[in-house]
PDB file of C-alpha atoms in Angstrom:
ATOM      1  CA  MET A   1      37.592  17.342  -7.450  1.00  0.00           C
ATOM      2  CA  LYS A   2      36.474  19.097  -4.260  1.00  0.00           C
ATOM      3  CA  THR A   3      32.678  19.614  -4.081  1.00  0.00           C
ATOM      4  CA  CYS A   4      30.583  20.495  -1.017  1.00  0.00           C
ATOM      5  CA  LEU A   5      28.141  18.139   0.618  1.00  0.00           C
ATOM      6  CA  SER A   6      24.853  19.752   1.392  1.00  0.00           C
ATOM      7  CA  LEU A   7      23.525  17.796   4.556  1.00  0.00           C
ATOM      8  CA  LEU A   8      19.935  18.338   3.995  1.00  0.00           C
ATOM      9  CA  LEU A   9      18.033  17.953   7.481  1.00  0.00           C
ATOM     10  CA  LEU A  10      14.505  18.798   6.521  1.00  0.00           C
ATOM     11  CA  LEU A  11      11.826  19.524   8.816  1.00  0.00           C
ATOM     12  CA  LEU A  12       9.414  17.041  10.322  1.00  0.00           C
ATOM     13  CA  GLY A  13       5.594  17.257  10.585  1.00  0.00           C
ATOM     14  CA  PHE A  14       3.537  16.277  13.292  1.00  0.00           C
ATOM     15  CA  SER A  15       1.487  13.801  10.966  1.00  0.00           C
ATOM     16  CA  GLN A  16       1.948   9.881  11.208  1.00  0.00           C
ATOM     17  CA  ALA A  17       4.279   8.292   8.889  1.00  0.00           C
ATOM     18  CA  HIS A  18       2.651   7.562   5.647  1.00  0.00           C
ATOM     19  CA  PRO A  19       4.781   4.805   4.056  1.00  0.00           C
ATOM     20  CA  LEU A  20       4.950   4.684   0.268  1.00  0.00           C
ATOM     21  CA  VAL A  21       2.889   2.374  -1.516  1.00  0.00           C
ATOM     22  CA  GLY A  22       4.102  -0.928  -1.669  1.00  0.00           C
ATOM     23  CA  GLU A  23       6.095  -1.050   1.653  1.00  0.00           C
ATOM     24  CA  GLU A  24       3.995  -3.688   2.953  1.00  0.00           C
ATOM     25  CA  SER A  25       5.260  -5.981  -0.071  1.00  0.00           C
ATOM     26  CA  GLY A  26       8.499  -5.065   0.995  1.00  0.00           C
ATOM     27  CA  ALA A  27       8.277  -6.072   4.465  1.00  0.00           C
ATOM     28  CA  ASP A  28      11.459  -6.810   6.512  1.00  0.00           C
ATOM     29  CA  VAL A  29      13.253  -9.666   5.580  1.00  0.00           C
ATOM     30  CA  LEU A  30      14.575 -10.180   8.791  1.00  0.00           C
ATOM     31  CA  GLU A  31      12.103 -11.272  11.240  1.00  0.00           C
ATOM     32  CA  ASP A  32      11.036  -8.509  13.557  1.00  0.00           C
ATOM     33  CA  LYS A  33      10.264 -10.195  17.031  1.00  0.00           C
ATOM     34  CA  GLU A  34       9.715  -6.807  18.840  1.00  0.00           C
ATOM     35  CA  TYR A  35       9.442  -2.995  18.017  1.00  0.00           C
ATOM     36  CA  MET A  36      12.558  -1.501  17.529  1.00  0.00           C
ATOM     37  CA  ASP A  37      13.117   2.129  16.064  1.00  0.00           C
ATOM     38  CA  ILE A  38      15.599   2.442  12.874  1.00  0.00           C
ATOM     39  CA  SER A  39      18.193   4.508  14.629  1.00  0.00           C
ATOM     40  CA  THR A  40      18.613   1.517  17.502  1.00  0.00           C
ATOM     41  CA  ARG A  41      18.733  -1.121  14.822  1.00  0.00           C
ATOM     42  CA  ILE A  42      21.344   1.208  12.922  1.00  0.00           C
ATOM     43  CA  LEU A  43      23.631   1.786  16.231  1.00  0.00           C
ATOM     44  CA  THR A  44      23.366  -1.906  17.128  1.00  0.00           C
ATOM     45  CA  SER A  45      24.630  -2.967  13.682  1.00  0.00           C
ATOM     46  CA  ASN A  46      27.428  -0.720  13.401  1.00  0.00           C
ATOM     47  CA  ASN A  47      28.593  -1.161  16.752  1.00  0.00           C
ATOM     48  CA  GLY A  48      32.288  -1.948  16.314  1.00  0.00           C
ATOM     49  CA  SER A  49      32.255  -0.969  12.651  1.00  0.00           C
ATOM     50  CA  SER A  50      35.660  -0.192  11.571  1.00  0.00           C
ATOM     51  CA  GLU A  51      34.439   2.720   9.456  1.00  0.00           C
ATOM     52  CA  MET A  52      34.351   6.252  10.534  1.00  0.00           C
ATOM     53  CA  LEU A  53      30.918   7.110  10.604  1.00  0.00           C
ATOM     54  CA  LEU A  54      29.237  10.662  11.589  1.00  0.00           C
ATOM     55  CA  GLU A  55      26.084  10.153  13.581  1.00  0.00           C
ATOM     56  CA  GLY A  56      26.034   6.560  13.596  1.00  0.00           C
ATOM     57  CA  ASP A  57      25.741   5.964   9.938  1.00  0.00           C
ATOM     58  CA  MET A  58      27.029   8.601   7.521  1.00  0.00           C
ATOM     59  CA  LEU A  59      30.918   7.990   5.867  1.00  0.00           C
ATOM     60  CA  ILE A  60      33.044  10.963   7.033  1.00  0.00           C
ATOM     61  CA  PRO A  61      33.995  12.980   3.703  1.00  0.00           C
ATOM     62  CA  THR A  62      37.837  13.250   3.891  1.00  0.00           C
ATOM     63  CA  THR A  63      37.898  15.851   0.730  1.00  0.00           C
ATOM     64  CA  ARG A  64      35.290  18.010   1.219  1.00  0.00           C
ATOM     65  CA  ASN A  65      33.119  20.437   3.476  1.00  0.00           C
ATOM     66  CA  ALA A  66      29.822  18.629   4.428  1.00  0.00           C
ATOM     67  CA  ILE A  67      27.705  21.480   5.463  1.00  0.00           C
ATOM     68  CA  ILE A  68      26.632  23.655   2.476  1.00  0.00           C
ATOM     69  CA  CYS A  69      27.096  22.565  -1.373  1.00  0.00           C
ATOM     70  CA  LEU A  70      27.645  25.551  -3.370  1.00  0.00           C
ATOM     71  CA  SER A  71      27.160  23.873  -6.542  1.00  0.00           C
ATOM     72  CA  ASN A  72      24.916  20.973  -7.599  1.00  0.00           C
ATOM     73  CA  ASN A  73      27.873  18.779  -7.762  1.00  0.00           C
ATOM     74  CA  CYS A  74      26.852  17.063  -4.477  1.00  0.00           C
ATOM     75  CA  PHE A  75      23.535  15.768  -6.014  1.00  0.00           C
ATOM     76  CA  TRP A  76      22.135  13.636  -8.558  1.00  0.00           C
ATOM     77  CA  LYS A  77      21.815  14.912 -11.986  1.00  0.00           C
ATOM     78  CA  LYS A  78      18.055  14.857 -13.921  1.00  0.00           C
ATOM     79  CA  SER A  79      18.072  13.378 -17.201  1.00  0.00           C
ATOM     80  CA  PRO A  80      16.336  15.349 -19.726  1.00  0.00           C
ATOM     81  CA  ASN A  81      13.530  13.335 -19.509  1.00  0.00           C
ATOM     82  CA  GLY A  82      13.093  15.005 -15.992  1.00  0.00           C
ATOM     83  CA  LEU A  83      14.033  11.697 -14.136  1.00  0.00           C
ATOM     84  CA  VAL A  84      16.791  11.377 -11.814  1.00  0.00           C
ATOM     85  CA  MET A  85      18.793   8.426 -13.080  1.00  0.00           C
ATOM     86  CA  ILE A  86      21.014   6.610 -10.315  1.00  0.00           C
ATOM     87  CA  PRO A  87      23.119   3.735 -11.446  1.00  0.00           C
ATOM     88  CA  TYR A  88      23.857   1.016  -8.972  1.00  0.00           C
ATOM     89  CA  ILE A  89      25.228  -2.551  -8.412  1.00  0.00           C
ATOM     90  CA  VAL A  90      24.419  -5.103  -5.955  1.00  0.00           C
ATOM     91  CA  SER A  91      26.784  -7.479  -4.285  1.00  0.00           C
ATOM     92  CA  SER A  92      26.838 -10.954  -5.274  1.00  0.00           C
ATOM     93  CA  ASP A  93      27.112 -11.744  -1.492  1.00  0.00           C
ATOM     94  CA  TYR A  94      23.567 -11.358  -1.318  1.00  0.00           C
ATOM     95  CA  SER A  95      20.920 -13.947  -1.833  1.00  0.00           C
ATOM     96  CA  SER A  96      18.170 -13.487  -4.162  1.00  0.00           C
ATOM     97  CA  SER A  97      15.802 -12.914  -1.353  1.00  0.00           C
ATOM     98  CA  TYR A  98      18.306  -9.916  -0.183  1.00  0.00           C
ATOM     99  CA  LYS A  99      18.615  -8.723  -3.450  1.00  0.00           C
ATOM    100  CA  SER A 100      14.959  -8.361  -4.063  1.00  0.00           C
ATOM    101  CA  SER A 101      14.486  -6.573  -1.038  1.00  0.00           C
ATOM    102  CA  ILE A 102      16.872  -3.836  -1.688  1.00  0.00           C
ATOM    103  CA  GLU A 103      15.706  -3.375  -5.101  1.00  0.00           C
ATOM    104  CA  ASN A 104      11.988  -3.331  -3.513  1.00  0.00           C
ATOM    105  CA  ALA A 105      13.377  -0.392  -1.410  1.00  0.00           C
ATOM    106  CA  MET A 106      14.806   1.429  -4.304  1.00  0.00           C
ATOM    107  CA  GLN A 107      11.577   0.923  -6.625  1.00  0.00           C
ATOM    108  CA  SER A 108       9.701   2.475  -3.459  1.00  0.00           C
ATOM    109  CA  PHE A 109      11.280   5.938  -4.541  1.00  0.00           C
ATOM    110  CA  HIS A 110       9.972   5.682  -8.295  1.00  0.00           C
ATOM    111  CA  GLN A 111       6.260   5.411  -6.931  1.00  0.00           C
ATOM    112  CA  LYS A 112       6.163   9.198  -5.822  1.00  0.00           C
ATOM    113  CA  THR A 113       9.432  11.061  -6.754  1.00  0.00           C
ATOM    114  CA  CYS A 114      11.492  11.329  -9.995  1.00  0.00           C
ATOM    115  CA  ILE A 115      13.985   9.321  -8.455  1.00  0.00           C
ATOM    116  CA  ARG A 116      14.997   6.134 -10.633  1.00  0.00           C
ATOM    117  CA  PHE A 117      17.398   3.589  -9.469  1.00  0.00           C
ATOM    118  CA  VAL A 118      18.520   1.812 -12.472  1.00  0.00           C
ATOM    119  CA  PRO A 119      21.376  -1.188 -13.076  1.00  0.00           C
ATOM    120  CA  ARG A 120      24.352   0.514 -13.912  1.00  0.00           C
ATOM    121  CA  GLN A 121      25.965  -0.193 -17.387  1.00  0.00           C
ATOM    122  CA  ASN A 122      29.231   2.045 -17.712  1.00  0.00           C
ATOM    123  CA  GLN A 123      28.335   4.817 -15.676  1.00  0.00           C
ATOM    124  CA  ASN A 124      31.290   6.412 -13.813  1.00  0.00           C
ATOM    125  CA  ASP A 125      29.199   7.641 -11.014  1.00  0.00           C
ATOM    126  CA  TYR A 126      26.858   4.749  -9.471  1.00  0.00           C
ATOM    127  CA  ILE A 127      26.175   3.118  -6.049  1.00  0.00           C
ATOM    128  CA  SER A 128      27.572  -0.115  -5.224  1.00  0.00           C
ATOM    129  CA  VAL A 129      25.407  -1.829  -2.425  1.00  0.00           C
ATOM    130  CA  GLU A 130      27.629  -3.986  -0.477  1.00  0.00           C
ATOM    131  CA  ASN A 131      27.206  -6.588   2.502  1.00  0.00           C
ATOM    132  CA  GLY A 132      29.689  -4.101   4.761  1.00  0.00           C
ATOM    133  CA  ASN A 133      30.094  -4.077   8.486  1.00  0.00           C
ATOM    134  CA  GLY A 134      26.939  -2.146   8.970  1.00  0.00           C
ATOM    135  CA  CYS A 135      24.254   0.116   7.649  1.00  0.00           C
ATOM    136  CA  TYR A 136      25.720   3.300   6.279  1.00  0.00           C
ATOM    137  CA  SER A 137      26.230   5.829   3.230  1.00  0.00           C
ATOM    138  CA  ALA A 138      27.974   8.884   2.335  1.00  0.00           C
ATOM    139  CA  LEU A 139      25.863  11.929   1.937  1.00  0.00           C
ATOM    140  CA  GLY A 140      24.613  12.880  -1.837  1.00  0.00           C
ATOM    141  CA  ARG A 141      26.848  11.988  -4.831  1.00  0.00           C
ATOM    142  CA  THR A 142      30.394  11.518  -4.319  1.00  0.00           C
ATOM    143  CA  GLY A 143      31.806  10.845  -7.661  1.00  0.00           C
ATOM    144  CA  GLY A 144      32.964   7.398  -8.978  1.00  0.00           C
ATOM    145  CA  LYS A 145      31.888   4.405  -6.866  1.00  0.00           C
ATOM    146  CA  GLN A 146      30.040   4.823  -3.709  1.00  0.00           C
ATOM    147  CA  VAL A 147      29.143   2.398  -1.464  1.00  0.00           C
ATOM    148  CA  VAL A 148      25.766   2.023   0.524  1.00  0.00           C
ATOM    149  CA  SER A 149      26.381  -0.710   3.116  1.00  0.00           C
ATOM    150  CA  PHE A 150      23.604  -2.992   4.398  1.00  0.00           C
ATOM    151  CA  LYS A 151      24.931  -5.622   6.540  1.00  0.00           C
ATOM    152  CA  MET A 152      22.961  -8.864   6.277  1.00  0.00           C
ATOM    153  CA  GLN A 153      22.949  -9.350   9.818  1.00  0.00           C
ATOM    154  CA  GLY A 154      20.954  -6.292  11.040  1.00  0.00           C
ATOM    155  CA  CYS A 155      20.463  -4.067   8.263  1.00  0.00           C
ATOM    156  CA  MET A 156      18.190  -5.889   5.888  1.00  0.00           C
ATOM    157  CA  TYR A 157      14.995  -4.159   6.924  1.00  0.00           C
ATOM    158  CA  PHE A 158      13.068  -1.887   4.548  1.00  0.00           C
ATOM    159  CA  GLY A 159      13.002   1.206   6.699  1.00  0.00           C
ATOM    160  CA  ILE A 160      16.881   1.118   7.190  1.00  0.00           C
ATOM    161  CA  MET A 161      17.256   0.784   3.524  1.00  0.00           C
ATOM    162  CA  GLN A 162      15.184   3.790   2.682  1.00  0.00           C
ATOM    163  CA  HIS A 163      17.141   5.550   5.461  1.00  0.00           C
ATOM    164  CA  GLU A 164      20.652   4.986   3.783  1.00  0.00           C
ATOM    165  CA  LEU A 165      19.293   5.698   0.286  1.00  0.00           C
ATOM    166  CA  ASN A 166      18.020   9.128   1.544  1.00  0.00           C
ATOM    167  CA  HIS A 167      21.418   9.687   2.719  1.00  0.00           C
ATOM    168  CA  ALA A 168      22.882   8.934  -0.670  1.00  0.00           C
ATOM    169  CA  LEU A 169      20.452  11.339  -2.214  1.00  0.00           C
ATOM    170  CA  GLY A 170      21.758  14.090   0.169  1.00  0.00           C
ATOM    171  CA  PHE A 171      19.587  14.153   3.200  1.00  0.00           C
ATOM    172  CA  GLN A 172      21.086  14.231   6.513  1.00  0.00           C
ATOM    173  CA  HIS A 173      19.309  13.481  10.117  1.00  0.00           C
ATOM    174  CA  GLU A 174      16.423  15.490  10.751  1.00  0.00           C
ATOM    175  CA  GLN A 175      17.143  15.904  14.850  1.00  0.00           C
ATOM    176  CA  THR A 176      20.448  18.247  13.579  1.00  0.00           C
ATOM    177  CA  ARG A 177      18.657  20.364  11.316  1.00  0.00           C
ATOM    178  CA  SER A 178      19.424  23.896  11.912  1.00  0.00           C
ATOM    179  CA  ASP A 179      16.207  24.873  13.501  1.00  0.00           C
ATOM    180  CA  ARG A 180      16.055  21.539  15.608  1.00  0.00           C
ATOM    181  CA  ASP A 181      16.057  23.283  19.068  1.00  0.00           C
ATOM    182  CA  GLN A 182      12.492  24.834  18.504  1.00  0.00           C
ATOM    183  CA  TYR A 183      11.224  21.046  18.189  1.00  0.00           C
ATOM    184  CA  VAL A 184      13.409  19.001  20.077  1.00  0.00           C
ATOM    185  CA  THR A 185      15.501  19.125  23.656  1.00  0.00           C
ATOM    186  CA  ILE A 186      18.970  17.533  23.153  1.00  0.00           C
ATOM    187  CA  ASN A 187      19.477  16.000  26.589  1.00  0.00           C
ATOM    188  CA  TRP A 188      23.392  16.368  26.921  1.00  0.00           C
ATOM    189  CA  ALA A 189      23.608  15.063  30.360  1.00  0.00           C
ATOM    190  CA  ASN A 190      22.089  11.667  29.187  1.00  0.00           C
ATOM    191  CA  ILE A 191      24.580  11.401  25.938  1.00  0.00           C
ATOM    192  CA  GLU A 192      27.911   9.428  26.217  1.00  0.00           C
ATOM    193  CA  PRO A 193      30.207  12.442  26.260  1.00  0.00           C
ATOM    194  CA  SER A 194      32.372  10.479  23.495  1.00  0.00           C
ATOM    195  CA  MET A 195      29.237  10.757  21.261  1.00  0.00           C
ATOM    196  CA  ALA A 196      27.964  14.164  21.933  1.00  0.00           C
ATOM    197  CA  TYR A 197      29.555  15.646  18.441  1.00  0.00           C
ATOM    198  CA  ASN A 198      26.676  13.674  16.828  1.00  0.00           C
ATOM    199  CA  PHE A 199      24.205  15.878  18.027  1.00  0.00           C
ATOM    200  CA  GLN A 200      25.936  19.185  16.952  1.00  0.00           C
ATOM    201  CA  ARG A 201      23.547  21.235  14.670  1.00  0.00           C
ATOM    202  CA  SER A 202      24.135  21.827  10.828  1.00  0.00           C
ATOM    203  CA  ASN A 203      23.572  24.603   8.291  1.00  0.00           C
ATOM    204  CA  THR A 204      20.892  23.026   6.513  1.00  0.00           C
ATOM    205  CA  ASN A 205      18.586  24.099   3.501  1.00  0.00           C
ATOM    206  CA  ASN A 206      15.162  22.752   4.971  1.00  0.00           C
ATOM    207  CA  LEU A 207      13.353  23.135   1.900  1.00  0.00           C
ATOM    208  CA  ASN A 208      10.417  25.085   3.454  1.00  0.00           C
ATOM    209  CA  THR A 209       9.464  22.147   5.149  1.00  0.00           C
ATOM    210  CA  PRO A 210       7.847  21.709   8.727  1.00  0.00           C
ATOM    211  CA  TYR A 211      10.094  19.885  11.135  1.00  0.00           C
ATOM    212  CA  ASP A 212       8.894  16.019  10.986  1.00  0.00           C
ATOM    213  CA  TYR A 213       8.658  13.828  13.910  1.00  0.00           C
ATOM    214  CA  SER A 214       7.840  10.709  11.904  1.00  0.00           C
ATOM    215  CA  SER A 215      10.240  11.472   9.179  1.00  0.00           C
ATOM    216  CA  ILE A 216      12.521   8.063   8.379  1.00  0.00           C
ATOM    217  CA  MET A 217      15.463  10.306   9.064  1.00  0.00           C
ATOM    218  CA  HIS A 218      14.586  11.116  12.584  1.00  0.00           C
ATOM    219  CA  TYR A 219      16.569   9.201  15.238  1.00  0.00           C
ATOM    220  CA  GLY A 220      14.611   7.862  18.571  1.00  0.00           C
ATOM    221  CA  ARG A 221      14.716   9.038  22.140  1.00  0.00           C
ATOM    222  CA  THR A 222      17.517   6.983  23.211  1.00  0.00           C
ATOM    223  CA  ALA A 223      20.284   7.348  20.226  1.00  0.00           C
ATOM    224  CA  PHE A 224      23.637   7.418  21.665  1.00  0.00           C
ATOM    225  CA  SER A 225      22.151   7.483  25.477  1.00  0.00           C
ATOM    226  CA  ILE A 226      24.015   6.699  28.589  1.00  0.00           C
ATOM    227  CA  GLN A 227      22.836   3.330  29.901  1.00  0.00           C
ATOM    228  CA  ASN A 228      20.466   4.986  32.107  1.00  0.00           C
ATOM    229  CA  GLY A 229      17.059   4.747  30.056  1.00  0.00           C
ATOM    230  CA  LYS A 230      16.764   8.283  29.535  1.00  0.00           C
ATOM    231  CA  ASP A 231      15.787  10.232  26.748  1.00  0.00           C
ATOM    232  CA  SER A 232      18.861  11.753  24.500  1.00  0.00           C
ATOM    233  CA  ILE A 233      16.253  13.551  22.606  1.00  0.00           C
ATOM    234  CA  THR A 234      12.998  14.723  23.748  1.00  0.00           C
ATOM    235  CA  PRO A 235      10.190  16.267  21.533  1.00  0.00           C
ATOM    236  CA  ILE A 236       8.886  19.884  22.448  1.00  0.00           C
ATOM    237  CA  PRO A 237       6.556  20.682  23.793  1.00  0.00           C
ATOM    238  CA  ASN A 238       4.615  17.194  23.646  1.00  0.00           C
ATOM    239  CA  ASN A 239       6.901  14.567  25.413  1.00  0.00           C
ATOM    240  CA  LEU A 240       4.751  11.910  24.076  1.00  0.00           C
ATOM    241  CA  VAL A 241       5.142  12.536  20.244  1.00  0.00           C
ATOM    242  CA  GLN A 242       6.525   9.320  18.738  1.00  0.00           C
ATOM    243  CA  ILE A 243       9.915   9.846  16.975  1.00  0.00           C
ATOM    244  CA  GLY A 244      12.109   7.207  15.508  1.00  0.00           C
ATOM    245  CA  GLN A 245       9.742   5.290  13.560  1.00  0.00           C
ATOM    246  CA  ARG A 246      10.620   2.266  11.449  1.00  0.00           C
ATOM    247  CA  THR A 247       7.841   1.951   8.811  1.00  0.00           C
ATOM    248  CA  GLY A 248       8.899   4.012   5.867  1.00  0.00           C
ATOM    249  CA  MET A 249       9.280   7.389   4.298  1.00  0.00           C
ATOM    250  CA  SER A 250       6.806  10.101   5.529  1.00  0.00           C
ATOM    251  CA  THR A 251       4.743  12.399   3.342  1.00  0.00           C
ATOM    252  CA  THR A 252       7.286  15.201   4.192  1.00  0.00           C
ATOM    253  CA  ASP A 253      10.140  13.109   3.223  1.00  0.00           C
ATOM    254  CA  ILE A 254       8.723  12.500  -0.187  1.00  0.00           C
ATOM    255  CA  LEU A 255       8.022  16.288  -0.371  1.00  0.00           C
ATOM    256  CA  ARG A 256      11.524  17.037   0.301  1.00  0.00           C
ATOM    257  CA  ILE A 257      12.949  14.838  -2.232  1.00  0.00           C
ATOM    258  CA  ASN A 258      10.580  16.195  -5.036  1.00  0.00           C
ATOM    259  CA  ARG A 259      11.728  19.665  -3.828  1.00  0.00           C
ATOM    260  CA  LEU A 260      15.352  19.265  -3.803  1.00  0.00           C
ATOM    261  CA  TYR A 261      15.162  17.542  -7.292  1.00  0.00           C
ATOM    262  CA  SER A 262      12.364  19.632  -8.681  1.00  0.00           C
ATOM    263  CA  CYS A 263      10.433  16.398  -9.542  1.00  0.00           C
TER     264      CYS A 263
END
């Protein structure tokens, strides 16, 4: 069945990121020896991946338009009780510690949204968390088995898991939202020519939320940069604004989930 995927690049506020309650208890399983923003970790982990990925970590849909969702088939359905129940399974490849970390990232959505990740029973549509060859997800609900990949070497971080789960909910990267040119400069000369397509703007539903530099969905300054140490993305007007954080969902990220799913 053909459905349309809405890439919801919602807008980033100027406030600092505010992790969901419980983020500290879900601290990175992998030892974090140095600061590295989420996009850098994701792109490093996905380097050499055999998957066809858009913007570094989104599985390219082969049977749908991934710009505008003309129906609600792109999104997970709300139950009569007002909760959005998303069935999932976790690969047996993961140790109990890794599985606990994955479930902790999922449960963080439960605290301030109506999203509920629940163990799959016999549902047809579900998320399968797998130890794939990178950190990636499809956008929104695709129907049937839907892979979200957290490679054990490089992806087992709280922020990365929240990032990919947001993709599965239907959210794209912040820096490609429809009005991004008012808030960031894309430095095309500093981007690998073969990677420039990753910075094309999308026709997005921004849910009446402000551009949020602190979003968990915003890539860092040097994403896809030529090896010259220069920005591929620069905030406007203050180039000292930090982007590409790694801690957890911002208050605006949470607001967008609640607006999209009418929580």
